[in-house]
């Protein structure tokens, strides 16, 4: 009798443990090396991971530990950033160059190790040094921990859709040349879907992404904007999509015929193959928010082919016009967070730190006797609260924080702009007394667990523009967005404290503002910057230093032993 009971108990234990698949350590090796690819009629050598472009898709379950051993076989200094990962107590693995680490030199390795907790959905990884992310990027997908599932009917298939940008030239050289003379970025030659430009570009007929579908099935599209300098509209002819997550945070289902995605952002959307058997183009084209900034006005497309389709003339979706801000704004502002869904975090109702931060372009004086190619013969620059961020060169900011090293950064990043002016009045756009922003490496210090509210306000200096502002290490709630100058009395009433979106990248409306909140519950140094790539070297960035908490498990552990030397 007794041993009968024991076997029942054993069976129970077995049942319980097998239904809760335990957290795993997922290991990957990244070899960053040269890869020869042909695009747009031209053979080119690019930097790529494991001989793949885009790089490998990493897939984990929520709760897993990810370990990626990076071997830098490229000729450039390298870091990899895990865009959107919270990096709770693992800030050393975040990856932005000179913020949390010095770069991995050519020939050397570094192992990024971190736990993926309390988030699921679509994120991505990319190089975070110079402009290497143009080709060094890939998807990072966090599946629900089994036996849990999605908060929506389980899709039949999951498909990463990585939108990118392609130059028919050595992009690193192009960027260095542009930065040397202070000019604007070179337009890319193509947009891409999963590395392929599609048939609207020269010699690209065979470089068209194809998604085979079966009528009646559902596909979870994991859309990532890995483009450098452009926001994108994404459509599929005759099909609507149901958005279910943004930036790996679940949303209420949102039915739409167009997805809008800014660099750094991701959109999870369900595609139901519910149309007549046939083939349909999927396409991405630019959302150009600034009225007069040049942009590549081209379209990348792939094709959705139903099983059994015979026609070879796919339907093309009509794309929004590039300056169609109302369509972008509608998408960006009408999606709400899934209250009570997996990993939903309530909005902080009290605030400890209130910040009002201007974001926009500036000028930097041209060096004496030099010729510069920015506006008015000066150099392009950019700033947050008139501080134009400059990376340190001798030690990373996180090392300076951890080892108490002076002289790497200052903690005087201001809570408001030094001068108050009519921020979005275009009459100010060439006001010389406002245009120049000093270069600084300044941070805002935050006490552990402080609740931060930030109003991000676009300025009209040089031009108004929608800037996708990305915060490392945290998701924030997006409480409200609008055009013109933020009005603390009028606009405070618009704050959504109930079911706002949670995001890691907010596309602040062109000539407008956004209000975000987050809780600084992770000690370390956390970068915040515009994800339009060229705005980063121009200085549209700042950093938070979040102090250690009171307990051993709220303190940043020491750096891993293989952290690259400076
Ligand atoms: Cu995806 Cu700091 O970047």
Coordinates of C-alpha atoms and ligand atoms in Angstrom, one line a residue:
X1 CA 0.0 0.0 0.0
X2 CA 2.7 2.4 1.1
X3 CA 4.7 2.1 -2.1
X4 CA 1.5 2.6 -4.1
X5 CA 1.2 6.0 -2.6
X6 CA 4.8 6.8 -3.2
X7 CA 4.4 6.0 -6.9
X8 CA 1.4 8.3 -7.1
X9 CA 3.4 11.1 -5.4
X10 CA 6.2 10.5 -7.8
X11 CA 3.8 10.6 -10.8
X12 CA 2.4 13.9 -9.4
X13 CA 5.8 15.5 -9.1
X14 CA 6.7 14.3 -12.5
X15 CA 3.5 15.8 -14.0
X16 CA 4.1 19.1 -12.3
X17 CA 7.7 19.4 -13.3
X18 CA 7.1 18.4 -16.9
X19 CA 4.3 20.8 -17.4
X20 CA 6.5 23.7 -16.2
X21 CA 9.4 23.4 -18.6
X22 CA 12.3 24.8 -16.6
X23 CA 14.3 27.9 -17.6
X24 CA 17.1 27.0 -19.9
X25 CA 20.4 28.5 -20.9
X26 CA 20.3 29.3 -24.6
X27 CA 23.8 29.6 -26.1
X28 CA 24.8 31.2 -29.4
X29 CA 28.1 32.0 -31.1
X30 CA 28.3 35.1 -33.2
X31 CA 31.2 35.4 -35.6
X32 CA 31.2 38.9 -37.0
X33 CA 33.0 38.6 -40.3
X34 CA 33.1 39.7 -43.9
X35 CA 30.4 38.5 -46.2
X36 CA 30.2 39.0 -49.9
X37 CA 26.7 39.7 -51.1
X38 CA 25.2 40.9 -54.4
X39 CA 22.5 43.5 -54.3
X40 CA 21.3 46.1 -56.8
X41 CA 23.6 44.8 -59.5
X42 CA 26.7 45.0 -57.4
X43 CA 29.0 42.6 -55.4
X44 CA 29.8 44.0 -52.0
X45 CA 31.7 43.0 -48.9
X46 CA 29.7 43.7 -45.8
X47 CA 30.1 43.0 -42.0
X48 CA 27.7 40.2 -41.1
X49 CA 27.1 37.6 -38.4
X50 CA 27.7 33.9 -39.1
X51 CA 27.7 34.4 -42.9
X52 CA 24.1 35.5 -42.8
X53 CA 22.4 38.7 -43.8
X54 CA 20.3 39.6 -41.8
X55 CA 22.0 37.8 -39.0
X56 CA 20.6 34.7 -37.1
X57 CA 17.3 34.9 -35.4
X58 CA 17.6 34.3 -31.6
X59 CA 14.7 32.6 -29.9
X60 CA 14.3 32.2 -26.2
X61 CA 11.5 31.6 -23.7
X62 CA 10.7 34.1 -21.1
X63 CA 12.8 33.3 -18.1
X64 CA 15.7 31.8 -20.1
X65 CA 19.3 33.0 -19.8
X66 CA 20.9 34.0 -23.0
X67 CA 24.6 33.6 -23.6
X68 CA 26.1 34.9 -26.8
X69 CA 29.8 34.6 -27.4
X70 CA 30.8 37.2 -29.9
X71 CA 34.0 36.8 -31.8
X72 CA 34.9 39.9 -33.7
X73 CA 36.5 38.8 -37.0
X74 CA 35.7 42.2 -38.6
X75 CA 38.3 45.0 -39.0
X76 CA 36.2 47.3 -36.8
X77 CA 35.6 47.8 -33.1
X78 CA 32.4 46.1 -32.2
X79 CA 29.6 46.0 -29.7
X80 CA 26.2 44.2 -29.8
X81 CA 23.1 45.7 -28.2
X82 CA 20.0 43.6 -27.3
X83 CA 17.4 46.3 -28.1
X84 CA 14.6 46.4 -25.6
X85 CA 15.9 43.8 -23.2
X86 CA 15.5 45.0 -19.6
X87 CA 19.0 43.8 -18.5
X88 CA 17.9 43.6 -14.9
X89 CA 21.2 43.7 -12.9
X90 CA 23.0 42.8 -16.1
X91 CA 23.8 46.3 -17.5
X92 CA 27.3 45.1 -18.4
X93 CA 25.6 43.2 -21.3
X94 CA 23.6 46.0 -22.7
X95 CA 26.1 46.9 -25.4
X96 CA 26.1 50.6 -26.4
X97 CA 29.7 51.6 -27.2
X98 CA 31.4 53.6 -24.4
X99 CA 28.2 53.7 -22.4
X100 CA 28.2 50.2 -20.8
X101 CA 31.4 48.8 -22.3
X102 CA 34.5 49.6 -24.4
X103 CA 34.3 47.9 -27.8
X104 CA 35.5 44.4 -28.6
X105 CA 38.6 45.0 -30.7
X106 CA 39.2 43.0 -33.9
X107 CA 40.2 39.5 -33.2
X108 CA 38.8 39.5 -29.6
X109 CA 35.8 38.0 -28.0
X110 CA 33.2 39.0 -25.4
X111 CA 30.3 36.9 -24.0
X112 CA 27.1 38.7 -23.4
X113 CA 25.1 37.0 -20.7
X114 CA 21.7 38.0 -19.4
X115 CA 18.4 36.7 -18.2
X116 CA 15.3 37.5 -20.2
X117 CA 12.6 38.1 -17.6
X118 CA 9.1 39.6 -17.5
X119 CA 8.9 40.4 -21.2
X120 CA 7.8 38.5 -24.3
X121 CA 7.3 39.3 -28.0
X122 CA 9.6 40.7 -30.7
X123 CA 12.9 42.5 -30.0
X124 CA 16.1 42.6 -32.0
X125 CA 19.8 42.8 -31.7
X126 CA 22.2 45.1 -33.5
X127 CA 25.7 46.5 -33.5
X128 CA 25.9 49.6 -31.3
X129 CA 29.0 51.3 -32.6
X130 CA 29.4 53.7 -35.5
X131 CA 27.1 52.7 -38.3
X132 CA 27.8 48.9 -38.2
X133 CA 24.2 48.1 -37.5
X134 CA 23.4 48.8 -41.2
X135 CA 24.3 45.1 -41.7
X136 CA 24.9 43.6 -38.3
X137 CA 21.4 43.0 -37.0
X138 CA 18.8 40.3 -36.4
X139 CA 15.6 39.3 -34.6
X140 CA 15.4 38.4 -30.9
X141 CA 12.2 36.6 -30.2
X142 CA 10.9 35.9 -26.7
X143 CA 8.2 33.1 -26.7
X144 CA 5.9 32.8 -23.7
X145 CA 7.2 30.4 -21.1
X146 CA 5.4 27.1 -21.7
X147 CA 2.8 26.0 -20.8
X148 CA 1.6 29.6 -21.0
X149 CA 0.6 31.0 -24.4
X150 CA -0.2 34.2 -26.2
X151 CA -3.0 36.4 -25.0
X152 CA -4.6 35.8 -28.4
X153 CA -5.5 32.7 -30.5
X154 CA -2.3 30.8 -31.2
X155 CA -1.0 31.7 -34.7
X156 CA -0.1 28.8 -37.0
X157 CA 3.3 30.3 -38.0
X158 CA 5.6 33.1 -36.9
X159 CA 7.5 35.1 -39.4
X160 CA 10.2 37.7 -38.7
X161 CA 9.9 40.7 -41.0
X162 CA 13.1 42.7 -40.7
X163 CA 12.9 46.0 -42.5
X164 CA 16.3 47.5 -43.4
X165 CA 18.2 49.9 -45.5
X166 CA 20.8 49.2 -48.1
X167 CA 23.7 51.3 -49.5
X168 CA 25.4 50.4 -52.8
X169 CA 28.6 51.6 -51.2
X170 CA 30.7 51.1 -48.1
X171 CA 28.4 52.6 -45.6
X172 CA 31.1 53.0 -42.9
X173 CA 33.2 55.1 -45.3
X174 CA 30.2 57.1 -46.4
X175 CA 29.3 57.9 -42.8
X176 CA 32.8 58.8 -41.8
X177 CA 33.0 61.2 -44.8
X178 CA 29.7 62.8 -43.9
X179 CA 30.6 63.2 -40.2
X180 CA 34.0 64.7 -41.1
X181 CA 32.4 67.6 -43.0
X182 CA 29.4 67.9 -40.7
X183 CA 26.9 67.1 -43.5
X184 CA 23.7 65.1 -43.6
X185 CA 23.6 61.4 -44.2
X186 CA 23.7 59.9 -47.7
X187 CA 20.3 58.5 -48.8
X188 CA 20.2 54.7 -48.9
X189 CA 19.8 53.1 -52.3
X190 CA 17.1 50.7 -51.2
X191 CA 14.9 49.6 -48.4
X192 CA 14.9 45.9 -47.7
X193 CA 12.6 43.1 -46.3
X194 CA 14.7 40.4 -44.6
X195 CA 17.7 41.8 -46.5
X196 CA 16.0 41.7 -49.9
X197 CA 15.1 44.9 -51.8
X198 CA 12.5 43.4 -54.0
X199 CA 11.7 43.8 -57.7
X200 CA 11.2 47.6 -57.9
X201 CA 15.0 48.1 -57.7
X202 CA 17.5 47.3 -60.4
X203 CA 18.7 43.6 -60.7
X204 CA 16.5 42.7 -57.7
X205 CA 13.9 40.4 -59.3
X206 CA 15.5 37.4 -57.6
X207 CA 16.0 39.3 -54.4
X208 CA 12.4 39.4 -53.4
X209 CA 11.2 38.1 -50.0
X210 CA 8.5 35.5 -50.5
X211 CA 6.0 34.3 -47.8
X212 CA 4.1 31.2 -48.7
X213 CA 0.8 31.0 -46.9
X214 CA -2.1 28.5 -46.7
X215 CA -5.6 29.8 -46.9
X216 CA -7.3 29.8 -43.6
X217 CA -4.1 29.9 -41.5
X218 CA -2.8 32.7 -39.3
X219 CA 0.7 34.2 -39.4
X220 CA 2.2 36.2 -36.6
X221 CA 4.3 38.8 -38.4
X222 CA 7.2 40.0 -36.2
X223 CA 7.9 43.4 -37.9
X224 CA 11.1 45.2 -36.9
X225 CA 12.3 48.5 -38.3
X226 CA 16.1 48.0 -38.5
X227 CA 16.4 50.8 -41.1
X228 CA 18.9 53.5 -40.2
X229 CA 17.4 56.8 -41.0
X230 CA 13.8 56.3 -42.0
X231 CA 10.4 55.5 -40.5
X232 CA 8.3 53.1 -42.6
X233 CA 4.8 52.4 -43.7
X234 CA 4.1 48.6 -44.1
X235 CA 1.1 47.2 -46.0
X236 CA -0.1 44.0 -47.6
X237 CA -2.4 44.2 -50.6
X238 CA -6.1 43.4 -49.7
X239 CA -5.2 42.2 -46.2
X240 CA -5.7 43.8 -42.8
X241 CA -3.5 43.0 -39.9
X242 CA -4.3 42.8 -36.2
X243 CA -1.6 44.4 -34.0
X244 CA -1.2 42.5 -30.8
X245 CA 2.1 43.9 -29.4
X246 CA 4.4 46.8 -29.8
X247 CA 8.1 46.7 -28.6
X248 CA 7.4 43.3 -27.0
X249 CA 4.6 44.6 -24.8
X250 CA 1.1 43.2 -25.5
X251 CA -1.6 45.6 -26.7
X252 CA -5.4 45.4 -27.2
X253 CA -6.0 43.9 -30.7
X254 CA -5.9 46.7 -33.2
X255 CA -7.2 46.1 -36.7
X256 CA -5.4 48.1 -39.4
X257 CA -4.5 48.0 -43.1
X258 CA -1.2 49.9 -42.5
X259 CA 1.5 49.4 -39.9
X260 CA 3.8 52.3 -39.1
X261 CA 7.1 51.6 -37.5
X262 CA 10.0 53.8 -36.6
X263 CA 13.7 52.7 -36.4
X264 CA 14.1 50.7 -33.2
X265 CA 10.4 49.9 -32.9
X266 CA 8.7 46.5 -33.4
X267 CA 5.1 45.5 -34.2
X268 CA 3.6 42.1 -33.8
X269 CA 0.7 41.7 -36.1
X270 CA -1.5 38.8 -37.0
X271 CA -2.1 38.2 -40.7
X272 CA -5.1 36.0 -41.5
X273 CA -4.8 34.4 -44.9
X274 CA -8.4 35.0 -45.6
X275 CA -8.4 36.4 -49.1
X276 CA -9.0 34.6 -52.4
X277 CA -6.2 32.3 -53.4
X278 CA -3.7 34.4 -55.2
X279 CA -0.6 36.5 -54.6
X280 CA -0.3 39.8 -52.9
X281 CA 2.6 42.2 -52.5
X282 CA 3.7 43.3 -49.0
X283 CA 5.5 46.7 -49.2
X284 CA 7.3 49.2 -47.1
X285 CA 7.8 52.9 -48.0
X286 CA 9.1 55.9 -46.1
X287 CA 7.2 58.0 -43.6
X288 CA 9.1 61.2 -43.9
X289 CA 8.0 63.5 -41.1
X290 CA 10.2 66.5 -41.7
X291 CA 8.8 68.8 -44.4
X292 CA 12.1 69.4 -46.3
X293 CA 14.7 66.9 -45.2
X294 CA 15.8 64.7 -48.2
X295 CA 14.9 61.0 -47.9
X296 CA 15.0 58.0 -50.2
X297 CA 11.6 57.9 -51.8
X298 CA 11.6 54.3 -52.9
X299 CA 9.6 51.2 -52.0
X300 CA 10.7 47.7 -51.1
X301 CA 8.3 44.8 -51.6
X302 CA 8.0 41.1 -51.0
X303 CA 5.2 38.8 -52.0
X304 CA 2.6 36.8 -50.1
X305 CA 1.8 33.7 -52.2
X306 CA -1.2 31.5 -51.3
X307 CA -0.8 27.7 -51.7
X308 CA -2.4 26.9 -55.0
X309 CA -2.0 30.4 -56.5
X310 CA -1.6 30.3 -60.3
X311 CA -1.5 34.0 -61.2
X312 CA 1.9 35.6 -61.3
X313 CA 0.7 39.2 -61.2
X314 CA 0.4 40.0 -57.5
X315 CA -1.8 42.9 -56.3
X316 CA 0.1 46.0 -55.0
X317 CA -1.2 47.9 -52.0
X318 CA -1.6 51.6 -52.4
X319 CA 1.0 53.2 -50.1
X320 CA 0.5 56.3 -48.0
X321 CA 2.3 59.5 -49.3
X322 CA 5.7 59.9 -47.6
X323 CA 4.6 63.1 -45.7
X324 CA 1.3 61.5 -44.5
X325 CA 1.6 62.4 -40.9
X326 CA -2.1 61.9 -40.1
X327 CA -1.9 58.2 -41.1
X328 CA 1.3 57.8 -39.0
X329 CA -0.2 59.7 -36.0
X330 CA -3.4 57.6 -36.1
X331 CA -1.4 54.4 -35.9
X332 CA 1.0 55.7 -33.3
X333 CA -1.6 57.0 -30.9
X334 CA -4.6 54.7 -31.2
X335 CA -3.2 51.5 -29.8
X336 CA -3.6 50.8 -26.1
X337 CA -1.8 48.5 -23.7
X338 CA -3.3 45.1 -22.7
X339 CA -4.2 45.8 -19.0
X340 CA -3.9 42.6 -17.0
X341 CA -2.2 40.7 -19.9
X342 CA 1.1 38.9 -19.4
X343 CA 3.8 41.2 -17.9
X344 CA 1.5 44.2 -17.8
X345 CA 2.8 46.8 -15.4
X346 CA 0.4 49.4 -14.0
X347 CA 1.2 53.1 -14.7
X348 CA 3.0 54.9 -11.8
X349 CA 0.4 57.3 -10.5
X350 CA 2.9 59.3 -8.4
X351 CA 6.0 61.0 -9.9
X352 CA 9.3 61.6 -8.1
X353 CA 11.2 63.2 -11.0
X354 CA 9.6 65.5 -13.5
X355 CA 11.6 66.3 -16.6
X356 CA 10.8 68.5 -19.6
X357 CA 13.3 67.7 -22.4
X358 CA 13.6 69.4 -25.7
X359 CA 14.8 67.2 -28.6
X360 CA 15.9 68.3 -32.0
X361 CA 18.6 69.4 -34.4
X362 CA 21.3 72.1 -33.8
X363 CA 24.5 73.4 -35.3
X364 CA 28.1 73.0 -34.3
X365 CA 30.6 75.6 -35.4
X366 CA 32.7 74.5 -38.4
X367 CA 36.4 74.2 -37.5
X368 CA 38.6 77.1 -38.5
X369 CA 39.8 77.0 -42.1
X370 CA 37.6 74.0 -42.8
X371 CA 34.7 73.7 -45.3
X372 CA 31.6 72.2 -43.7
X373 CA 28.6 70.8 -45.4
X374 CA 25.9 71.4 -42.8
X375 CA 23.4 74.3 -43.0
X376 CA 24.9 77.9 -43.1
X377 CA 28.4 76.4 -43.7
X378 CA 28.4 74.9 -40.2
X379 CA 28.2 71.3 -39.0
X380 CA 25.0 69.4 -38.1
X381 CA 24.5 68.7 -34.4
X382 CA 21.6 67.7 -32.2
X383 CA 20.7 67.8 -28.5
X384 CA 18.5 67.0 -25.6
X385 CA 17.8 70.1 -23.4
X386 CA 20.5 71.8 -25.4
X387 CA 23.1 69.3 -24.3
X388 CA 24.7 67.7 -27.3
X389 CA 25.9 64.3 -26.1
X390 CA 29.5 63.3 -26.7
X391 CA 30.7 59.8 -25.9
X392 CA 33.6 59.4 -23.5
X393 CA 36.8 58.0 -25.1
X394 CA 38.9 56.5 -22.3
X395 CA 36.5 54.5 -20.2
X396 CA 32.8 53.5 -20.4
X397 CA 30.3 55.4 -18.3
X398 CA 29.2 52.2 -16.6
X399 CA 32.8 51.4 -15.5
X400 CA 33.1 55.0 -14.3
X401 CA 29.9 54.6 -12.3
X402 CA 30.9 51.2 -10.8
X403 CA 34.5 52.1 -9.9
X404 CA 33.8 55.7 -9.0
X405 CA 36.1 57.2 -11.6
X406 CA 35.8 61.0 -12.0
X407 CA 36.1 62.9 -15.2
X408 CA 34.2 60.6 -17.5
X409 CA 30.8 62.2 -17.2
X410 CA 29.1 65.0 -15.2
X411 CA 25.8 64.6 -13.5
X412 CA 24.3 68.0 -14.5
X413 CA 21.9 67.0 -17.2
X414 CA 19.1 69.5 -16.6
X415 CA 15.4 68.8 -15.8
X416 CA 14.4 71.5 -18.3
X417 CA 15.9 73.4 -21.2
X418 CA 18.3 76.3 -20.3
X419 CA 16.2 78.7 -22.3
X420 CA 12.5 78.7 -22.7
X421 CA 11.4 79.8 -26.2
X422 CA 8.5 79.1 -28.6
X423 CA 9.9 75.6 -29.2
X424 CA 7.8 74.6 -32.3
X425 CA 7.6 78.1 -33.9
X426 CA 9.3 77.7 -37.3
X427 CA 10.2 81.4 -37.2
X428 CA 12.9 80.3 -34.6
X429 CA 14.3 77.7 -36.9
X430 CA 17.3 79.8 -37.9
X431 CA 17.7 81.8 -34.7
X432 CA 21.5 81.8 -34.3
X433 CA 21.3 82.5 -30.6
X434 CA 19.4 79.2 -30.1
X435 CA 21.0 77.0 -32.7
X436 CA 24.4 76.1 -31.1
X437 CA 24.4 73.5 -28.3
X438 CA 27.5 72.8 -26.2
X439 CA 29.0 69.3 -26.3
X440 CA 28.7 67.5 -23.0
X441 CA 28.7 64.0 -21.4
X442 CA 26.2 64.7 -18.8
X443 CA 23.8 62.3 -17.1
X444 CA 20.7 62.6 -15.0
X445 CA 21.1 60.8 -11.7
X446 CA 18.1 58.8 -10.4
X447 CA 17.6 57.2 -7.0
X448 CA 16.8 53.5 -7.1
X449 CA 13.0 53.0 -7.8
X450 CA 12.3 56.6 -8.5
X451 CA 9.3 57.3 -10.7
X452 CA 10.2 59.5 -13.7
X453 CA 8.0 61.5 -15.9
X454 CA 9.5 63.0 -19.0
X455 CA 7.8 65.4 -21.5
X456 CA 9.7 65.1 -24.7
X457 CA 9.3 68.3 -26.8
X458 CA 10.5 68.5 -30.4
X459 CA 12.0 71.9 -31.4
X460 CA 11.7 73.6 -34.8
X461 CA 15.4 74.5 -34.8
X462 CA 16.6 73.8 -38.4
X463 CA 13.5 71.6 -38.9
X464 CA 10.7 69.9 -37.1
X465 CA 11.0 66.2 -37.3
X466 CA 9.6 63.0 -35.6
X467 CA 12.4 61.6 -33.6
X468 CA 12.1 57.9 -32.4
X469 CA 13.5 58.2 -28.9
X470 CA 14.8 54.9 -27.5
X471 CA 15.4 54.3 -23.8
X472 CA 17.8 51.4 -22.8
X473 CA 17.0 49.1 -19.9
X474 CA 13.3 50.0 -19.4
X475 CA 9.9 50.1 -21.0
X476 CA 8.0 53.3 -20.4
X477 CA 4.3 54.1 -20.6
X478 CA 3.3 56.6 -23.3
X479 CA 0.7 58.7 -21.6
X480 CA -0.1 61.3 -24.3
X481 CA 1.2 62.7 -27.5
X482 CA 0.3 65.9 -29.4
X483 CA 1.4 68.6 -31.8
X484 CA 2.8 72.0 -31.0
X485 CA 4.1 73.1 -27.6
X486 CA 3.2 70.9 -24.6
X487 CA 0.8 72.9 -22.4
X488 CA 1.0 71.7 -18.8
X489 CA -2.5 72.8 -18.0
X490 CA -4.4 71.8 -21.2
X491 CA -2.4 68.6 -22.0
X492 CA -2.2 67.1 -18.5
X493 CA -5.9 66.3 -18.8
X494 CA -5.0 64.0 -21.8
X495 CA -2.8 61.7 -19.9
X496 CA -3.9 58.1 -20.2
X497 CA -3.1 56.5 -16.8
X498 CA -5.3 53.5 -17.5
X499 CA -4.2 51.5 -20.5
X500 CA -1.4 53.4 -22.3
X501 CA 1.1 51.7 -24.6
X502 CA 4.3 50.4 -23.1
X503 CA 7.3 50.9 -25.3
X504 CA 11.0 51.2 -25.5
X505 CA 11.0 53.6 -28.4
X506 CA 8.6 56.5 -28.8
X507 CA 8.2 58.3 -32.1
X508 CA 7.6 61.8 -30.8
X509 CA 5.2 63.6 -33.1
X510 CA 6.8 66.0 -35.6
X511 CA 6.8 69.5 -34.2
X512 CA 5.1 68.0 -31.1
X513 CA 5.5 66.3 -27.8
X514 CA 5.0 63.0 -25.9
X515 CA 4.7 62.3 -22.2
X516 CA 6.3 59.1 -20.8
X517 CA 6.7 57.5 -17.4
X518 CA 9.0 54.8 -16.1
X519 CA 10.3 53.4 -12.8
X520 CA 14.1 53.4 -12.4
X521 CA 14.3 50.0 -10.8
X522 CA 17.5 48.9 -12.4
X523 CA 20.9 50.2 -11.3
X524 CA 23.3 51.1 -14.0
X525 CA 23.9 53.6 -16.8
X526 CA 21.1 53.7 -19.3
X527 CA 21.4 55.4 -22.6
X528 CA 18.5 57.4 -24.2
X529 CA 18.8 58.5 -27.8
X530 CA 17.2 59.1 -31.1
X531 CA 17.2 55.9 -33.2
X532 CA 17.6 57.8 -36.4
X533 CA 21.1 56.5 -36.7
X534 CA 23.0 59.7 -37.7
X535 CA 21.4 61.7 -34.9
X536 CA 23.4 59.7 -32.4
X537 CA 26.9 60.9 -33.4
X538 CA 25.3 64.4 -33.8
X539 CA 24.5 64.3 -30.1
X540 CA 20.7 63.6 -29.8
X541 CA 21.3 61.5 -26.6
X542 CA 21.6 61.5 -22.9
X543 CA 22.0 59.0 -20.2
X544 CA 20.5 58.1 -16.8
X545 CA 22.6 56.8 -13.9
X546 CA 20.4 54.8 -11.7
X547 CA 21.9 54.3 -8.2
X548 CA 22.1 51.0 -6.4
X549 CA 19.2 50.0 -4.2
X550 CA 19.4 49.2 -0.5
X551 CA 19.7 45.4 -0.7
X552 CA 22.3 43.1 -2.2
X553 CA 19.9 42.0 -4.9
X554 CA 19.3 45.6 -5.9
X555 CA 23.0 46.4 -6.6
X556 CA 24.7 46.1 -9.9
X557 CA 27.1 43.1 -9.7
X558 CA 30.8 43.6 -10.8
X559 CA 31.6 43.4 -14.5
X560 CA 32.2 40.0 -16.2
X561 CA 35.9 39.1 -16.3
X562 CA 36.1 39.2 -20.1
X563 CA 34.7 42.8 -20.4
X564 CA 36.8 44.4 -23.1
X565 CA 39.7 46.6 -21.9
X566 CA 39.5 50.3 -22.8
Ligands
LIG1 CU1 18.5 50.0 -30.8 CU2 20.8 52.4 -28.3 O1 19.7 51.2 -29.6

